[in-house]
Short mmCIF file of C-alpha atoms in Angstrom, two decimals:
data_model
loop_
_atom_site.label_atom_id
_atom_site.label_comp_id
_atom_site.label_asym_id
_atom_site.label_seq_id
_atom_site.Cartn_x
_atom_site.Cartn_y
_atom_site.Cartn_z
CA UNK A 28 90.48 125.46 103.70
CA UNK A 29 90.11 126.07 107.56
CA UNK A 30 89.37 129.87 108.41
CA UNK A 31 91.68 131.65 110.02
CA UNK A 32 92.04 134.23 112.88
CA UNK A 33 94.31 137.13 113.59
CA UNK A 34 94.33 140.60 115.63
CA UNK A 35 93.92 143.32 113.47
CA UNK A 36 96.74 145.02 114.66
CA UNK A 37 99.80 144.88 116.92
CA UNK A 38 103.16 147.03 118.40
CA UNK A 39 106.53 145.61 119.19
CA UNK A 40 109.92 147.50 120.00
CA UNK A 41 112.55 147.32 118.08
CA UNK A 42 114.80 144.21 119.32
CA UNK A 43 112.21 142.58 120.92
CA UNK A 44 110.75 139.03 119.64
CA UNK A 45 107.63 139.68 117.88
CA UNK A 46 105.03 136.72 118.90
CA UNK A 47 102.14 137.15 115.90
CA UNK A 48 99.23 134.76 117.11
CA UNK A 49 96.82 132.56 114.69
CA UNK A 50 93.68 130.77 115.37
CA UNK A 51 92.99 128.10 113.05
CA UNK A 52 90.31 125.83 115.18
CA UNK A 53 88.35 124.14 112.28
CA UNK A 54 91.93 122.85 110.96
CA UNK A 55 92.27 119.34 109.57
CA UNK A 56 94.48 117.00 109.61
CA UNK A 57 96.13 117.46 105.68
CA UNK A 58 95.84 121.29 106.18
CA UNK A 59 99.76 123.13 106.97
CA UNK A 60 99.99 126.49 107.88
CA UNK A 61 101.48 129.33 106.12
CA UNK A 62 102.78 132.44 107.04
CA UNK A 63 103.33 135.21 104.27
CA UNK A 64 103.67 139.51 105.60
CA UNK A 65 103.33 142.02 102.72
CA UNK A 66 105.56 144.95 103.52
CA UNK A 67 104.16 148.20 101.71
CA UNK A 68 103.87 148.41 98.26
CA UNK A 69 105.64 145.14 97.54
CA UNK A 70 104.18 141.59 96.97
CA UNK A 71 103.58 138.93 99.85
CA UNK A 72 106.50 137.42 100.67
CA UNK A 73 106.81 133.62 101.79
CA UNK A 74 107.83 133.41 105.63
CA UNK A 75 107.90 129.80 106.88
CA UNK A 76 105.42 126.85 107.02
CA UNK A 77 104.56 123.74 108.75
CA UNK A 78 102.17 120.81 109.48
CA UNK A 79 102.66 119.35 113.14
CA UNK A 80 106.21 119.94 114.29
CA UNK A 81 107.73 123.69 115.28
CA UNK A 82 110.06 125.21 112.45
CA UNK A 83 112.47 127.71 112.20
CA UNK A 84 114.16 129.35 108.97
CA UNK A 85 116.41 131.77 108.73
CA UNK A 86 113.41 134.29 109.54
CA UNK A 87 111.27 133.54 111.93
CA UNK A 88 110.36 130.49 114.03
CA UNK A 89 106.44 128.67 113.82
CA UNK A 90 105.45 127.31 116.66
CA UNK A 91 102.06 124.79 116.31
CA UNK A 92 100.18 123.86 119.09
CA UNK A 93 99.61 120.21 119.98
CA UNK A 94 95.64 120.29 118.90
CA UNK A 95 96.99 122.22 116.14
CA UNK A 96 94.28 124.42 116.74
CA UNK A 97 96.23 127.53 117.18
CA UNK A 98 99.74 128.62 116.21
CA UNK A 99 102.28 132.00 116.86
CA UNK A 100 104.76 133.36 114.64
CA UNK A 101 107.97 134.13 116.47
CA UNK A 102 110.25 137.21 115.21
CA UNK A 103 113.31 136.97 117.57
CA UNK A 104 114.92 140.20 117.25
CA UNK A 105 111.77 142.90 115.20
CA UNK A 106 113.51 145.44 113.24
CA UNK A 107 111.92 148.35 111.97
CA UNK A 108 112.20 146.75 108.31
CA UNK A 109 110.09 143.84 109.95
CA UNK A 110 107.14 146.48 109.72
CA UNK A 111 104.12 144.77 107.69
CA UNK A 112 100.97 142.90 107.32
CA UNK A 113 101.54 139.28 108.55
CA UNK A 114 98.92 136.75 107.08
CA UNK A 115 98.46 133.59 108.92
CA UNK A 116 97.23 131.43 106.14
CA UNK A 117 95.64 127.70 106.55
CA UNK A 118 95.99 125.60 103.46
CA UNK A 119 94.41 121.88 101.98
CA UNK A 120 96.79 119.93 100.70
CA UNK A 121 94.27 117.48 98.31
CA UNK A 122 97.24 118.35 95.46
CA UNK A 123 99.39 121.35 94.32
CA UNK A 124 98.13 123.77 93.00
CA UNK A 125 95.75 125.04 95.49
CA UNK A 126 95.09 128.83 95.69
CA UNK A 127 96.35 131.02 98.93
CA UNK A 128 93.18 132.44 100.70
CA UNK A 129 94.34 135.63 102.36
CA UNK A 130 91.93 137.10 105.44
CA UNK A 131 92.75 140.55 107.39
CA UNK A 132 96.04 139.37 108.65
CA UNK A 133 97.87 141.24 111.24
CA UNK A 134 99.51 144.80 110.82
CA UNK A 135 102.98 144.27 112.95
CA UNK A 136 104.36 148.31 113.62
CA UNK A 137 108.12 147.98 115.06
CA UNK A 138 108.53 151.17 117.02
CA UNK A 139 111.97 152.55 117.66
CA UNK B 21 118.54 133.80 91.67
CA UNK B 22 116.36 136.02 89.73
CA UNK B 23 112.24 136.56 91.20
CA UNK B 24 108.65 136.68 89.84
CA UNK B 25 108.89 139.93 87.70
CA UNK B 26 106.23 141.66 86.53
CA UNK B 27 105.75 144.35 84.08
CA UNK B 28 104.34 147.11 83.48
CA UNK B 29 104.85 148.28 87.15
CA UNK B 30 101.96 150.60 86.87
CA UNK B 31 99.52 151.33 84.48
CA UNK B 32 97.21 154.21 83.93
CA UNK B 33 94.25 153.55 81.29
CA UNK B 34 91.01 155.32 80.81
CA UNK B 35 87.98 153.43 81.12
CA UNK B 36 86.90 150.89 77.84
CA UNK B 37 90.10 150.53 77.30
CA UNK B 38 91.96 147.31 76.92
CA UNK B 39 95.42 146.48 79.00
CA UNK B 40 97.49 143.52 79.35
CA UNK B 41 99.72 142.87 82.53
CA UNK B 42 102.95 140.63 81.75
CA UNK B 43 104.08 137.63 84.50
CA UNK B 44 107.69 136.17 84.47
CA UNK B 45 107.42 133.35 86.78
CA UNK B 46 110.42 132.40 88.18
CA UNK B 47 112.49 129.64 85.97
CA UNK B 48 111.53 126.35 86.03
CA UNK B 49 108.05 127.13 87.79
CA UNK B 50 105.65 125.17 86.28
CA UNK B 51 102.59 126.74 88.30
CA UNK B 52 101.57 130.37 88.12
CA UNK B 53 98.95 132.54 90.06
CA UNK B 54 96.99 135.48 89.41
CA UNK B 55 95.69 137.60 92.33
CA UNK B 56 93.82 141.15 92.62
CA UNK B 57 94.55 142.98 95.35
CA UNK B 58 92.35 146.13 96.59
CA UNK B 59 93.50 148.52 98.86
CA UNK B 60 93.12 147.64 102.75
CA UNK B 61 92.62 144.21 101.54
CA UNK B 62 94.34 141.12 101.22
CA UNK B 63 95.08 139.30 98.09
CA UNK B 64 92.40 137.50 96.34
CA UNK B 65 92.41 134.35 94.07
CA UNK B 66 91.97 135.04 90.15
CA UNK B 67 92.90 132.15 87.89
CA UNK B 68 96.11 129.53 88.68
CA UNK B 69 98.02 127.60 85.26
CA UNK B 70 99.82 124.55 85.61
CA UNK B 71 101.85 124.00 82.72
CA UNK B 72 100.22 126.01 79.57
CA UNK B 73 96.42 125.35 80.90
CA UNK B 74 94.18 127.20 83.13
CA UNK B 75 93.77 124.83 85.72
CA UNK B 76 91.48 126.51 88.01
CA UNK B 77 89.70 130.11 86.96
CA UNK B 78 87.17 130.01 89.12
CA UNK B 79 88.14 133.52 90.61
CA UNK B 80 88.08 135.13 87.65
CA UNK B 81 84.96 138.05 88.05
CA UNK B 82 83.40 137.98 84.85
CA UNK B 83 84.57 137.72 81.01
CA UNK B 84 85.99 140.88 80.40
CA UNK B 85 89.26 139.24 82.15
CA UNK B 86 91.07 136.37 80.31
CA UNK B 87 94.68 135.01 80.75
CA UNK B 88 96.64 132.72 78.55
CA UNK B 89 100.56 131.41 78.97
CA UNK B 90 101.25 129.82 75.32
CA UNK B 91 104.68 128.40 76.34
CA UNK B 92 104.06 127.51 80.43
CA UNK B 93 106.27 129.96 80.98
CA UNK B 94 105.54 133.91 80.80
CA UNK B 95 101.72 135.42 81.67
CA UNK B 96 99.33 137.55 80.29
CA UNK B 97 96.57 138.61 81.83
CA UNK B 98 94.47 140.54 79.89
CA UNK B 99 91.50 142.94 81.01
CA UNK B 100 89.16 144.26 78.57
CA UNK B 101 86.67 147.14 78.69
CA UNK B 102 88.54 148.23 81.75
CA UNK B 103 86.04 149.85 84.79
CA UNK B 104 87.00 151.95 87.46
CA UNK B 105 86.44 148.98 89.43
CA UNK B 106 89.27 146.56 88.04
CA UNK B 107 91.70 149.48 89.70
CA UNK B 108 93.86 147.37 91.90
CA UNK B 109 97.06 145.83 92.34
CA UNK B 110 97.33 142.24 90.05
CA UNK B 111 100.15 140.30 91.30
CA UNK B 112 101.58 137.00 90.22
CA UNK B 113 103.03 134.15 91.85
CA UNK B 114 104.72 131.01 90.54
CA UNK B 115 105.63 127.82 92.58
CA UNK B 116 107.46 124.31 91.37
CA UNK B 117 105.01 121.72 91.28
CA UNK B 118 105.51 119.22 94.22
CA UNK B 119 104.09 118.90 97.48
CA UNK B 120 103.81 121.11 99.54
CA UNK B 121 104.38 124.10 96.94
CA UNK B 122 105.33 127.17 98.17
CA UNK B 123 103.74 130.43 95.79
CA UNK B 124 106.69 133.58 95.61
CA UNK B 125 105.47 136.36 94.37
CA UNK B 126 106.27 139.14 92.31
CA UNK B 127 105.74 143.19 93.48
CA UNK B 128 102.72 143.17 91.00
CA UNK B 129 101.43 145.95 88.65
CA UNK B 130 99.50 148.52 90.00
CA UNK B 131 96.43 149.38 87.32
CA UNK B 132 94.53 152.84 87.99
CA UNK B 133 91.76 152.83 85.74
CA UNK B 134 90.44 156.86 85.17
#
């Protein structure tokens, strides 16, 4: 699976849109992209994913950049609840079954 | 509709001892994860079941862990001889099979091991 990249850290205020980059530039072509955030003390939990095209759920928004090569997490409106470790996660798709390979991810602090 | 739950939630055990951390995947899941999680870090790969067979162990750190599921359903995974250094947070994750899968997890069981 490609590597990915993510700043360690970053701030957002409260009602703002939280825009969480990722640099995925050895991606290829069957890989999607994953999102997951671990809020403290609790297990990852599953954000939104996608291939080529932007999505959007009912969380967040993913948009993918034409050469794929990058993508940035959008959180509309942060809340204070949105507080976590964001993992940008690049994954093969050769079957199911394949494991998640977590890096550093990004610690997201929503300040009132 | 009902989670990953895992049990215990934590789990204190003096060192040489055995434990066993239960996994109930969520229903209908027919693949299930195992991670370890240290602190400060992010979750790593242990061992993933499809169906009732270990399918991929390859993260598995030596043989004092094993993990079965006898029905495909519910986990075990079992650690024995426990070191200080198997004190971490296991965590378990299920996913239907079909592609793309998407892995949920469960809050895991935190194992402190005196």
């Amino acid at each position: 699976d490609a590597k990915t990249t993510q700043p360690p850290s970053m701030d957002c205020a409260e009602g703002r849109a939280a825009n969480l980059p990722c640099n995925h530039s050895t991606i290829s072509g069957n890989e999607y992209v994953y999102w997951y955030r671990q809020i403290h003390s609790q297990g990852p939990q599953y954000i939104i994913h996608g291939l080529k095209n932007n999505e959007t759920n009912e969380m967040a928004s993913l948009i993918i950049t034409e050469d794929r090569k990058s993508s940035t997490l959008i959180l509309p409106h942060a809340t204070l609840r949105d507080t976590a470790v964001y993992y940008c996660i690049v994954r093969g798709y050769n079957n199911a079954g394949n494991m998640l390979t977590f890096g550093g991810g990004t610690r997201l602090m929503v300040k009132p | 509709g009902a989670g990953v739950s895992q049990t215990p939630s934590n789990k204190v055990t003096e060192k040489g001892k055995y434990v066993e951390l239960r996994c109930d995947p969520i229903s209908g899941h027919t693949a299930l994860y195992w991670y370890r999680q240290s602190l400060g870090q992010g979750p790593e790969f242990l061992i993933y079941f499809q169906g009732t067979g270990a399918a991929d162990d390859s993260g598995l750190p030596n043989d004092r862990f094993f993990a079965v599921r006898p029905e495909g359903s519910v986990s075990t995974l079992k650690i024995q001889r426990t070191e200080r250094g198997d004190s971490a947070v296991y965590l378990c994750a299920s996913s239907a099979f079909m592609t793309p899968d998407t892995q949920y997890f469960g809050p895991g069981t935190r194992l402190t091991v005196l």
